[in-house]
Structures are given as C-alpha cells and as structure tokens.
C-alpha cells in the first residue's frame, strides 16, 4: 500500500495556473500534489557568448528551492552557493526543454526558464520540467503574437515524471515519503511519445531489465496525463 | 499626481494570507499592491553559538528575491552570492523583528524568518518586516499551544512602511515607479506607537527637518493600517 | 555621566591632517578622539561601465579596518571577504559623498574614496564620511588647479556624526563604551544645513519622536563643528 | 562506419594496471583506448559526520581531469572551483560504487576513491567507475589481509559503459569523435547482471523504447567484457 | 647612478616609532624611506589547532596593503581575496619571525603579527619583517612584565633587507624605481649574524655566484644597521 | 647516514619519458626517485591581456598534486581553492622557465606549462621545473618544425634541485623523509652555469654563509646531471 492510498499507477492531482507573475513573459504555478513550483520564462534578445552568430536560439534553466520548501529548513543557497544536486537538476531541466525546441525557428534569442520550488513533496525536478515547458510556451506565444517569431518552435509538450520501486512494487509519481524509502527510482522525460532523458538510479540496490520496462510503462501513462494538463493550460 | 492615482497619504491595498505552506511553523503571503512576499518562520530548538546559555531566545531573518520577481531578470544570488543590498536588508529585518520580541519569554530557541519576494513593485523590505512578524507570531502561537512557551513574547506587532518625496510631494508607500524617481525616501519601522528604525536616504538630493516630520506623520498613519491587517491575520 | 566625562552635547576633539600619503590625489588622517581613519581619494579618468557616456561624474567609496584597529583582533577581511556590515558602511559613505557633489561639474571621471580605520573607538563610519569629504575636496582642488575641472563640484562639506540614547540620556558623538551599551543610536549625514541620511536603529529597544528630535538637535550642533574643522583643513 | 573502424558492438581495448602509486591502499591505471584514468582508493578509519555510529561503512568518490587531458586545454578547477559537470560525475561514481558494497561487512570506515583523468577520449566517467572498483577492491583486500575486515564486502564487480546512437546506428563504447556527434548517448552501470544506473540523454534529439532496448543489449555485452578485465586485475 | 642619488651601499633613512595604536599588545610604524608599514602584535592565549598541547608557542603573520599605498590604486583584497603574492609574503614574514623565537620559552600561546603597508616605495616585505620583530618584542616585553613569560624568547633581532643588481651594479635597499628595473633582486633575512632566508630571483635575467656574494656582503651591512634601529626602538 | 643510503652528494635516479599524452604540444613524465610529475606544454596563440601587442611571448605555469600523491590524502584543491603553497610554487615555476626563454624569438604567443604531481616524495617543485622545461622545449620544437618560430628561443636548459642541511650535513636532492626533518633547505634554479633563483629557508634554525656555499656547490653538481638528462630527452 502506498502511504497516500493511491493506486500504483495513479498520479497525484495536477493543476497548472498560468499568468501568475506580472513581469515574466511566461509564467505558471504547477502543483503536483503538495509539490508546488513557480516557473517563469524570460526572453533575452542577447544570446550567451558561446552561441553568438550561430543562427540558433538557446533555452536554459535555473532551479532553486526556498529554504523552508522542505520539512526541515535547508541552508539558503545564496549564502553557500549552489549544491551539486541543484546544478545537476538545472542542467537536466535545460537539456530536456531544449530537446523539444526547434532552435532555428526560435531565432537568435535566449529564453531563461526559472523554476523555484515553493513547497516540496517529491518530484520537484519533474514538476519543474513540466511547468517550465508551459512557461516557455507562453513566452513563445507572446513572441509569435508580436511577430518576431513566425513558425512555432514548440510543437509537442515536454513533460517529466518519476517512477520507482517502493515496497517491492513499481509505482508512478513518487511523493516524498515514497521517494525517501525507494531503493530504485527514476525520472523520465518525454515528448511526442519518444524519450528525451532516462535517469534511473539505485541507492544501495539493483534492478532488472523487466523492472525497468515496468517503470517505462508507468512513465508513458503519466506523461500522457501531464500532456493533457499542459495543453489545457496553454490554450 | 502619483502614477497609480493614489492620494499622497494612501496606501496600496494590503492582504495577508496565512498558512500558505505545509511545512513551516508559521507562514504568510503578504501582498502590498503588486509586491508579494512569502514569509515563513522556522523554529529551531538550537540557538546559534554566540547565544548559547544566555537564557535568551534569538530571532533572525533571511531575504531573497526570485530572479524574475523584477521587471528585468536579476542574476540568481545562489550563483553569485548575496549582494550587499540583500545582506543589508536581511540585517534590517532581523533587527526590526527582534526589537518587538521579549527574548526572555521566548526562551532558549531560535526562530528563523525567511522572506522571499515572489513579485516586486517597491517596498519589499517593508513588506518583509510586516509579513515576517505575522509568520513569527503564528510560529509562537504554535509554541504556546504546545505549552513550550508560556508567556507571549510578542505583544505588539512590528510593521514597516516606506515614505518619500516624489515630484516634490511627501507620499506614503512608494511603488516602484515612484521609488525609482524619488530623490528622498525612507523606511520606518514601528511598534506600539514607537519607532524602531528610521532609514532616510537621499540619492543626489537633500531634505529638511520639516520634510522629515511630514514623512514621519505619513509613516505613523501607514503603520497603524498595517497593524490592523496584521491583527486580523493572526486572530 | 558619560564614561569619558564629556557633557551630553560635547564632541570628542577632532583633528584633520592632510597630505598624509605621497601617492593619492587627496588624503587626510582624521582623528575623532581615539578613532583614527586614513582617507584617500583616487582620481580615475575611466568611469565605471554603468555610467559610461552619461555626461556625469561618479564618486564611490570603500571601507576597511585594520585587523587590530579594535580591542579584540578581528579576522582580516582579505581572507574572509567583506562582511555585510562593511558593505553596508561603504555603500553609506558613497551615497553620502555623492549627495554633496555636482556630478555635471565633476565631468566624466570617477573618484574612489578609500577609508581605512587605523584605530577604532566608535563612530568610524561618521569619521570616514567627514574625512572622506576632505580627501575628495583635495583631489578636486588638484583637478581644478590642472584646469580639467572648471566649476567647483563640491560647494558645501558633507559631514556625519553619531548620536544615541545612553543611560537614558541623549548624547552626542558616542565612543565605543557608549556605543556598545546604547539601546538606540543613529548616524546623521548633513550638508548645508540639510539632511542627507538618517539611520536610527534600536537594538532591543524603541524610541519616541521626541527623542528623535532631541538627537537631531545634537546632530546639527555636531555637524556644524565638523564643518569648521573640514573648512580649516582644505583651505 | 565508426571513425575508429570498430564494429558497432566492439569495445576499445581495455587494460588495467594495478599498484601504480606507492602511497594509496589500492590503485590502478585503467586505459579504455585513449582514455586513461588513474584511480586510487584511500582508507580512512573515520566516517564522515552524517554516518557516525551507523554501524555501516561509506564509500565516496572524487573526480578530476588534468587541464591538458583534453584536446583543448581546460581551465584548472583548482583555480575556478568544480564545475557542475564534475560534481555530477563524482556523485554518479560514488553512488555506483556504493551499490556494489555490503556496507555492514565493510564496517565503520570510509574509503575515498579518487579518479583523475590523465588523458581523455570519451567515456571518462565509465572508465572511472570500472577502474574505481578495482582500486576499491585492492584496498579492501588489504583490509582483509590485515584482518580488520572479515567478510568480503565486494562480491561482484561494478562496471560501466557508454552506448549511443551515432550516425543512426546503435554503437558500444563511444570515443570522443563519436560522443561529440551523437544525438543520443547513455551510461549504464551494472553489477551481477543487474542495473545500478541508467543515464540516457538526448541533446537536441529523441529516442524510442526500441532504441533503448538495443543500447541496453550492447551495454550488457560491454559490461561482461569489463568484468573479465576487472577480475583479471584483482586476482 | 641611483635615482635617489644614494651610494650603492647606502640604506634609506630608517625610523621606528613604537606604541602607535592603543589596542595592540605591541605596535610600531616603521619608515624605510617612503615605505611605511604599521606593525601590530596580538597575543592570543589560544594556540591554533595544529599546535595544541605541543608545549610550544606559535608566531604567525598577516600582510596587507591599503589600496592606495601604491602609485596606482590596487583593487582591495577584501573584495577579491588575497593574491598569491600577498600569501607568499605573509608566509615569509611568519617563517622569518619564528626563526628568531625560542618557542619553548614563549609557552603555549600565539602571537599574530599584522603588517599593513600604509605607503609603498619598494621593500615592503623587508620593512614588515624588521618592524614586525619590534612589535613582537614589545608584546613579549609586556608578557614578561606581567610574569606570564619568564625567560626572554627573543634574544637577537630578526631583520631583513633587499639587495639587487640595478644598472649593472650591486646596490643595497632598492626603492621602487630601482626594484621595477632591476633584473635581479633578493631579500635577505638574518639574525645574530646568521642567515634565515635568502630569496634571490631573476626576472628575465641570470646572475653569477660572485654577484650573489656581493649582494650578501651588502645585506650584512644593511642588517647590522637595521639591528641598531631595532634595539633603539625596543629599549 | 641518509635514510636512503645515498652519499651526501648523490642524486636520486632521474628518468624523463617524453610524448606521454596524445593531446599536448609537448609532454613528459619526469621521475626523480619516487617523485613523479607529469608535465605538459600547451601553445596558445593568444597572449594574456597584459602582454598584448608587446612583441614578446609569454610562458606561464600551473602546478597541482593529485589528492593521493602523498602518504596522507590531501583535500582536493578543486574543492577548496589553491593553497598559498601551490600558488607560490607555480609562480616560481613560471619565473624560472621565463628566465631561460628568448621572448622576442618566441613571438607573440603564450605557452602554458602544467605540472601535475602523480606521486610525491620530496622535491616536487624542482622536478616540475626540470620536467617543465622539457615539455616546453618539445612544444617549441614543434613550432619550429611548423615554421612559425624561426630562431630557437630556448638555448640552454633550465633545471632545479633542492639541497639542505640534514642531520648536520649538507646533502643533495632531499627526499621526503629528509625534507621533513631538515632545519634548512633550499631550491636552486640554474641555466647555462648561472643562477636564476635561490630560495633558502630555515624553519626554526639559521645557517652560515659557509653552509650556503656548500649547498651551492652541491646544487651545481646536481643541475649539471639534470641538464644531461634533459638534453638526452629532447634530442
């Protein structure tokens, strides 16, 4: 039995509220159960130096957590620098979002997606990718309305979900009580029915290819539900 | 005329929503017009080293801004370290809140107040103090309900408001368009009808004692309105 | 009674020795009782990037303390980075000095004022502002003699003094024994009879508007005495 | 055709030379083609603070590259701090090695595995895991000979290999020319025929579950060859 | 001909003023021509961790320059961290002073010598050693007067002087115009007629053993003159 | 008697293997007994900013140690920043190599020499200079073969050796057991029979000019043997 009483293939309720800040070109507050992430997209007409004159656009991401987003207060990263975990997560978000962008169509500009966790209950990196895509899409819609981008560079949503083996069972969308106990867990990023990233990790444990297939099946189910929520939010 | 059409002695609408995060011992989201600050209070039964065995409690504060809380995206402080401005503000918040605490009554424990600006439109340090006191009060109420604090260490609210000279006129509660133009502005922290901090500053300008008196009159009006909102929120 | 035996409205003796270093365009050693600060002004014909092509000059300040300027040796900031307190003080010195400069008359150049505390006994930030203005004035006089600045951008001295409530009494120019005991203290920066900055702060205490008026009266007396010392030093 | 002329399922030649430094408790130089990594294992009888009194041992890893291990000289991390990539890699190495350790059998001590890339040609993190396990095993053998560890905590080797999709084909053990062109690549860590970590990533691309299965097949072949090299090295 | 008109074996005038700060246990302002260094000695009854329970005392040094001690303003090290040059100099000062201390006689305490350059004209590290010894001696005299140190741990002064080859000639005590031109220069630290440190360095040049002997002869002359000034200062 | 059984004027065996990495323009692995240093030379056609348009080339060096190069594992400098000792050593290597370069003949380019200690047993800075010169020479030979450098900028080898006073005797080429006991030790850098750097240092000891002459005699013998090894390696 899962602590939340959910079925093994049952996601937490997902809501995506858009337009939540007055300044950003695109923004949303995504809630996956008790995990709440504020995502904003900032359009910058200057490319980073390594992309200058490439004819391509760029999308990057940054990730943070408010100190008391978690059950025990964490030290503020502004005082101590970004942890390795934080850097790893924001690199994942950036790679994932870029995989769903037609960078020629975006043109020579950069979009920075900020994902800040307001409240954490497991799955913050997946919620950041899913919500980050919505913020990105809203910013691009604004560029298209303004006529500076002509052809839509974002065709299919990019979404991510975690799965893992909890108490011997393959389960979808781990919350924190499950995540902290699971010997095996993974994050799956998908778009258009295809995979972008698979990150499976066993802490003090191992897993078989059959289990991996089971988790991939769950992930496909989850991502298709997230896609529906994303499409509803941006239309 | 003020850009917002407000009277010179008219505050922006203030709302304080409490209990906004599941983890913190006390929390609120304070909105002063378009300035939105999430405040949480964390109870730590360990005192910082310099207060050990003093018989007194301690209250401290940290302050941050989400990168796109502002009109132009700011660099993330987790990547670059806290600016001098950030450190100055969080020291002010901590001093201000401590001035309203009976540290003997609080007992040998620390409360950390985190103030994170979700959206900025001027006056973020004042909103942080005002909202920070509410989060602090809620955490203390929890300690009192649990019986670990007996006598209430927070008698009268601590609140703060900015005033300044805009277009030659003394005005209350500057928003960002006013703040960026004002030659003189100040922050006033008060409790129980008395002053805790006065920080008046002229950038490329000067001011007279008569003007200072005028701003103090406005501040007293503003703080009494904030106090009403604070009392409503915590009861 | 004050520890030093001074009257409540009595300043410590002030001396300002000019031309104390061979390299700087302007320099002085200001002694306010046992607080000694070495101030130098460096003319830089290059503006900082954010002021380029503005038609305006810029004045900025940096502040430091020798490790054994204080009774107990402090850790060297070169090894640990500038503290929040140091950054707050040097921002104040810079703002204060700029408020007394006609930046059009100064022309497109920067003057950096370094204030280094050789010996500390309270009031170092105020001595830095008062002495810093003298160093700045001397550097400007040199520019005027050389004909690169035509109209004097520094008309009236900028000076600063601390006041506070010590043992229940409003006193002028706190030394360290007073400063470490005072529940309320403030720094007042003035020029030409007007105010530039007021920073009043109560640590674990509060104060009334009447007390604030009393401190302002003392500050006005103190600043007029400092102005006389400044004028004597630069002529 | 692969740039090296290898078959799609053909590894580069692997050699593992042990006992390469006089100081470390265990050490090897692993060469996977032109990728050369020096791995050392250091036994520390003190556990890190978060593991104290747990009854369990700990294994951790650090990773570095000499500045000219690569074709273009990289900035020295000692001057600039560890990059996000470096931190991500060393976290992966540590997790991977821990998954193959019986931490009860190891007892309350820590082993630190240092993996320093002397020459890089793709696949440095995989070579670090494979060679790191050998260094770890040698250090454990020393502890067992000394009688301080009784039951072998390392039963089956942990090894890792990269696979990817290069020029539309699934290939095993990417070298740098392939790695820099591949749209999809992954790292697979295995032990005893089971998976520990799967990290698949598509930069500007996507992949299907069928392709993922193909890569897993290649990885299983590669890891079985690496295991043979590891067993030969430690016996 | 030397720029200053000095003979090749002629030192700049040296003065050592003691008791220049009210807080430090020992202090002096040493002037070697236009090079002025403020030296303070702080007694700390706590040893650094690596010396605990050794039965020996410890002497260490820190070095700094005010930003405008030089002809062109240098960046403040508190903002940028200590340069390699600064660290190298303070390690030299510490080693040099320790070589002249009987650490058993000093007993289990630490003395920290701070050397801060107020004005620089070449030879600041040598002036720091020579003046640093005076501050150290004064602090020790205080400990002996207080009866906490019985046998004098400082028998013979430690002093240092620079020599170099300027315009083809061996010269004593280089000032900045000479130092910046000299192809070869060195610093010689001596006590009791013996050597403690010799640091000779050729930038874009080389030197013979005969030249080295000539410089050592000059250094012996210089150090004997410095010793006289030191003895006069401390008696 | 020396711990190694060597004569007082006997060096450890020296081997220099060239061409040890595939990427660097010049490289060698130098072994001085159990001290092993990997040296690479990287040609950079861009000069550092302070040398632009000078008509001169530049040579600089960086130094590092693998964490377990030593008997006790050291903390990785990439995690903690370069120590003062590391910076001091790499500045010495750079100065020493530059002293043997005709910078006009080298032309407007930079060569960066990286010296990374694989295994340490005393004398790592000297081995770095001696091996660094070989890597530098090999890189220059490549530039001459390519015709971009015409006249050889490296005429005579630069080599370095340590000497010291161990157990009262002057000895050549200290290994770690000697180095950690010696009261006096020094590093001598030479080229073409002349001196470039002399760094003699006494920790808790002093030395006479006669002893210094004895050490210089030993150093001359050692450097002539190193020169022979260098010439054999580069021809």
mmCIF file of C-alpha atoms in Angstrom, chain F residues 51-160:
data_model
loop_
_atom_site.group_PDB
_atom_site.id
_atom_site.type_symbol
_atom_site.label_atom_id
_atom_site.label_comp_id
_atom_site.label_asym_id
_atom_site.label_seq_id
_atom_site.Cartn_x
_atom_site.Cartn_y
_atom_site.Cartn_z
ATOM 1 C CA UNK F 51 51.098 41.242 -22.791
ATOM 2 C CA UNK F 52 49.037 42.188 -25.862
ATOM 3 C CA UNK F 53 50.962 43.961 -28.598
ATOM 4 C CA UNK F 54 54.234 43.773 -26.709
ATOM 5 C CA UNK F 55 56.129 41.945 -29.431
ATOM 6 C CA UNK F 56 57.064 39.379 -26.782
ATOM 7 C CA UNK F 57 55.963 35.855 -25.998
ATOM 8 C CA UNK F 58 54.874 34.635 -22.578
ATOM 9 C CA UNK F 59 55.418 31.447 -20.611
ATOM 10 C CA UNK F 60 53.420 30.643 -17.508
ATOM 11 C CA UNK F 61 52.965 27.584 -15.318
ATOM 12 C CA UNK F 62 50.360 25.898 -13.170
ATOM 13 C CA UNK F 63 51.009 23.266 -10.528
ATOM 14 C CA UNK F 64 48.844 20.688 -8.839
ATOM 15 C CA UNK F 65 49.004 17.489 -6.864
ATOM 16 C CA UNK F 66 46.650 14.560 -7.126
ATOM 17 C CA UNK F 67 44.960 14.126 -3.730
ATOM 18 C CA UNK F 68 46.658 10.812 -3.033
ATOM 19 C CA UNK F 69 50.066 11.758 -4.444
ATOM 20 C CA UNK F 70 51.115 11.979 -0.812
ATOM 21 C CA UNK F 71 51.267 9.494 2.012
ATOM 22 C CA UNK F 72 48.213 11.006 3.679
ATOM 23 C CA UNK F 73 45.424 12.033 1.304
ATOM 24 C CA UNK F 74 45.198 15.802 0.867
ATOM 25 C CA UNK F 75 41.955 17.672 0.254
ATOM 26 C CA UNK F 76 41.344 18.236 -3.449
ATOM 27 C CA UNK F 77 42.189 21.820 -4.383
ATOM 28 C CA UNK F 78 39.341 21.915 -6.905
ATOM 29 C CA UNK F 79 37.019 21.762 -3.891
ATOM 30 C CA UNK F 80 38.893 24.230 -1.689
ATOM 31 C CA UNK F 81 40.863 26.512 -3.967
ATOM 32 C CA UNK F 82 44.610 26.667 -4.453
ATOM 33 C CA UNK F 83 46.611 26.945 -1.246
ATOM 34 C CA UNK F 84 49.203 29.664 -0.740
ATOM 35 C CA UNK F 85 51.889 26.987 -1.112
ATOM 36 C CA UNK F 86 50.532 25.911 -4.513
ATOM 37 C CA UNK F 87 50.386 29.482 -5.780
ATOM 38 C CA UNK F 88 53.902 30.151 -4.553
ATOM 39 C CA UNK F 89 55.211 27.073 -6.357
ATOM 40 C CA UNK F 90 53.543 27.809 -9.663
ATOM 41 C CA UNK F 91 54.779 31.390 -9.610
ATOM 42 C CA UNK F 92 58.301 30.038 -9.083
ATOM 43 C CA UNK F 93 57.996 27.568 -11.965
ATOM 44 C CA UNK F 94 56.744 30.284 -14.305
ATOM 45 C CA UNK F 95 59.501 32.783 -13.377
ATOM 46 C CA UNK F 96 62.165 30.097 -13.676
ATOM 47 C CA UNK F 97 61.112 28.945 -17.129
ATOM 48 C CA UNK F 98 60.732 32.501 -18.415
ATOM 49 C CA UNK F 99 64.318 33.262 -17.365
ATOM 50 C CA UNK F 100 65.512 30.740 -19.944
ATOM 51 C CA UNK F 101 63.360 31.956 -22.835
ATOM 52 C CA UNK F 102 64.227 34.487 -25.513
ATOM 53 C CA UNK F 103 60.789 36.051 -25.584
ATOM 54 C CA UNK F 104 61.416 38.014 -28.767
ATOM 55 C CA UNK F 105 62.294 34.809 -30.581
ATOM 56 C CA UNK F 106 59.216 33.069 -29.188
ATOM 57 C CA UNK F 107 56.961 35.693 -30.748
ATOM 58 C CA UNK F 108 53.516 36.844 -29.652
ATOM 59 C CA UNK F 109 52.152 33.596 -28.247
ATOM 60 C CA UNK F 110 51.761 32.014 -24.851
ATOM 61 C CA UNK F 111 52.897 28.604 -23.674
ATOM 62 C CA UNK F 112 51.222 27.230 -20.547
ATOM 63 C CA UNK F 113 53.167 24.543 -18.701
ATOM 64 C CA UNK F 114 51.095 22.287 -16.419
ATOM 65 C CA UNK F 115 52.961 20.320 -13.793
ATOM 66 C CA UNK F 116 50.850 17.727 -12.022
ATOM 67 C CA UNK F 117 52.365 15.593 -9.306
ATOM 68 C CA UNK F 118 51.282 11.980 -9.671
ATOM 69 C CA UNK F 119 53.394 10.745 -6.760
ATOM 70 C CA UNK F 120 55.329 12.839 -4.248
ATOM 71 C CA UNK F 121 58.466 12.053 -2.290
ATOM 72 C CA UNK F 122 60.064 15.485 -1.838
ATOM 73 C CA UNK F 123 61.396 17.919 -4.440
ATOM 74 C CA UNK F 124 58.206 18.268 -6.480
ATOM 75 C CA UNK F 125 58.775 21.915 -7.383
ATOM 76 C CA UNK F 126 62.293 21.175 -8.639
ATOM 77 C CA UNK F 127 61.126 18.182 -10.683
ATOM 78 C CA UNK F 128 58.365 20.390 -12.097
ATOM 79 C CA UNK F 129 60.867 22.987 -13.315
ATOM 80 C CA UNK F 130 63.228 20.401 -14.784
ATOM 81 C CA UNK F 131 60.443 18.422 -16.464
ATOM 82 C CA UNK F 132 58.530 21.564 -17.371
ATOM 83 C CA UNK F 133 61.480 22.792 -19.382
ATOM 84 C CA UNK F 134 61.487 19.525 -21.369
ATOM 85 C CA UNK F 135 57.766 19.846 -22.180
ATOM 86 C CA UNK F 136 58.321 23.468 -23.145
ATOM 87 C CA UNK F 137 61.254 22.569 -25.383
ATOM 88 C CA UNK F 138 59.239 19.871 -27.157
ATOM 89 C CA UNK F 139 56.403 22.297 -27.829
ATOM 90 C CA UNK F 140 58.865 24.852 -29.189
ATOM 91 C CA UNK F 141 60.465 22.219 -31.421
ATOM 92 C CA UNK F 142 57.004 21.592 -32.879
ATOM 93 C CA UNK F 143 56.540 25.312 -33.540
ATOM 94 C CA UNK F 144 59.952 25.433 -35.224
ATOM 95 C CA UNK F 145 59.170 22.406 -37.374
ATOM 96 C CA UNK F 146 55.953 24.151 -38.407
ATOM 97 C CA UNK F 147 57.996 27.225 -39.302
ATOM 98 C CA UNK F 148 56.073 29.621 -37.045
ATOM 99 C CA UNK F 149 59.106 30.114 -34.804
ATOM 100 C CA UNK F 150 62.388 30.604 -36.677
ATOM 101 C CA UNK F 151 65.119 31.198 -34.126
ATOM 102 C CA UNK F 152 65.216 28.832 -31.129
ATOM 103 C CA UNK F 153 64.077 30.764 -28.026
ATOM 104 C CA UNK F 154 65.371 28.035 -25.680
ATOM 105 C CA UNK F 155 69.154 27.778 -25.810
ATOM 106 C CA UNK F 156 70.191 26.208 -22.536
ATOM 107 C CA UNK F 157 68.073 24.025 -20.242
ATOM 108 C CA UNK F 158 66.607 25.396 -17.033
ATOM 109 C CA UNK F 159 66.833 22.894 -14.191
ATOM 110 C CA UNK F 160 66.322 22.940 -10.457
#
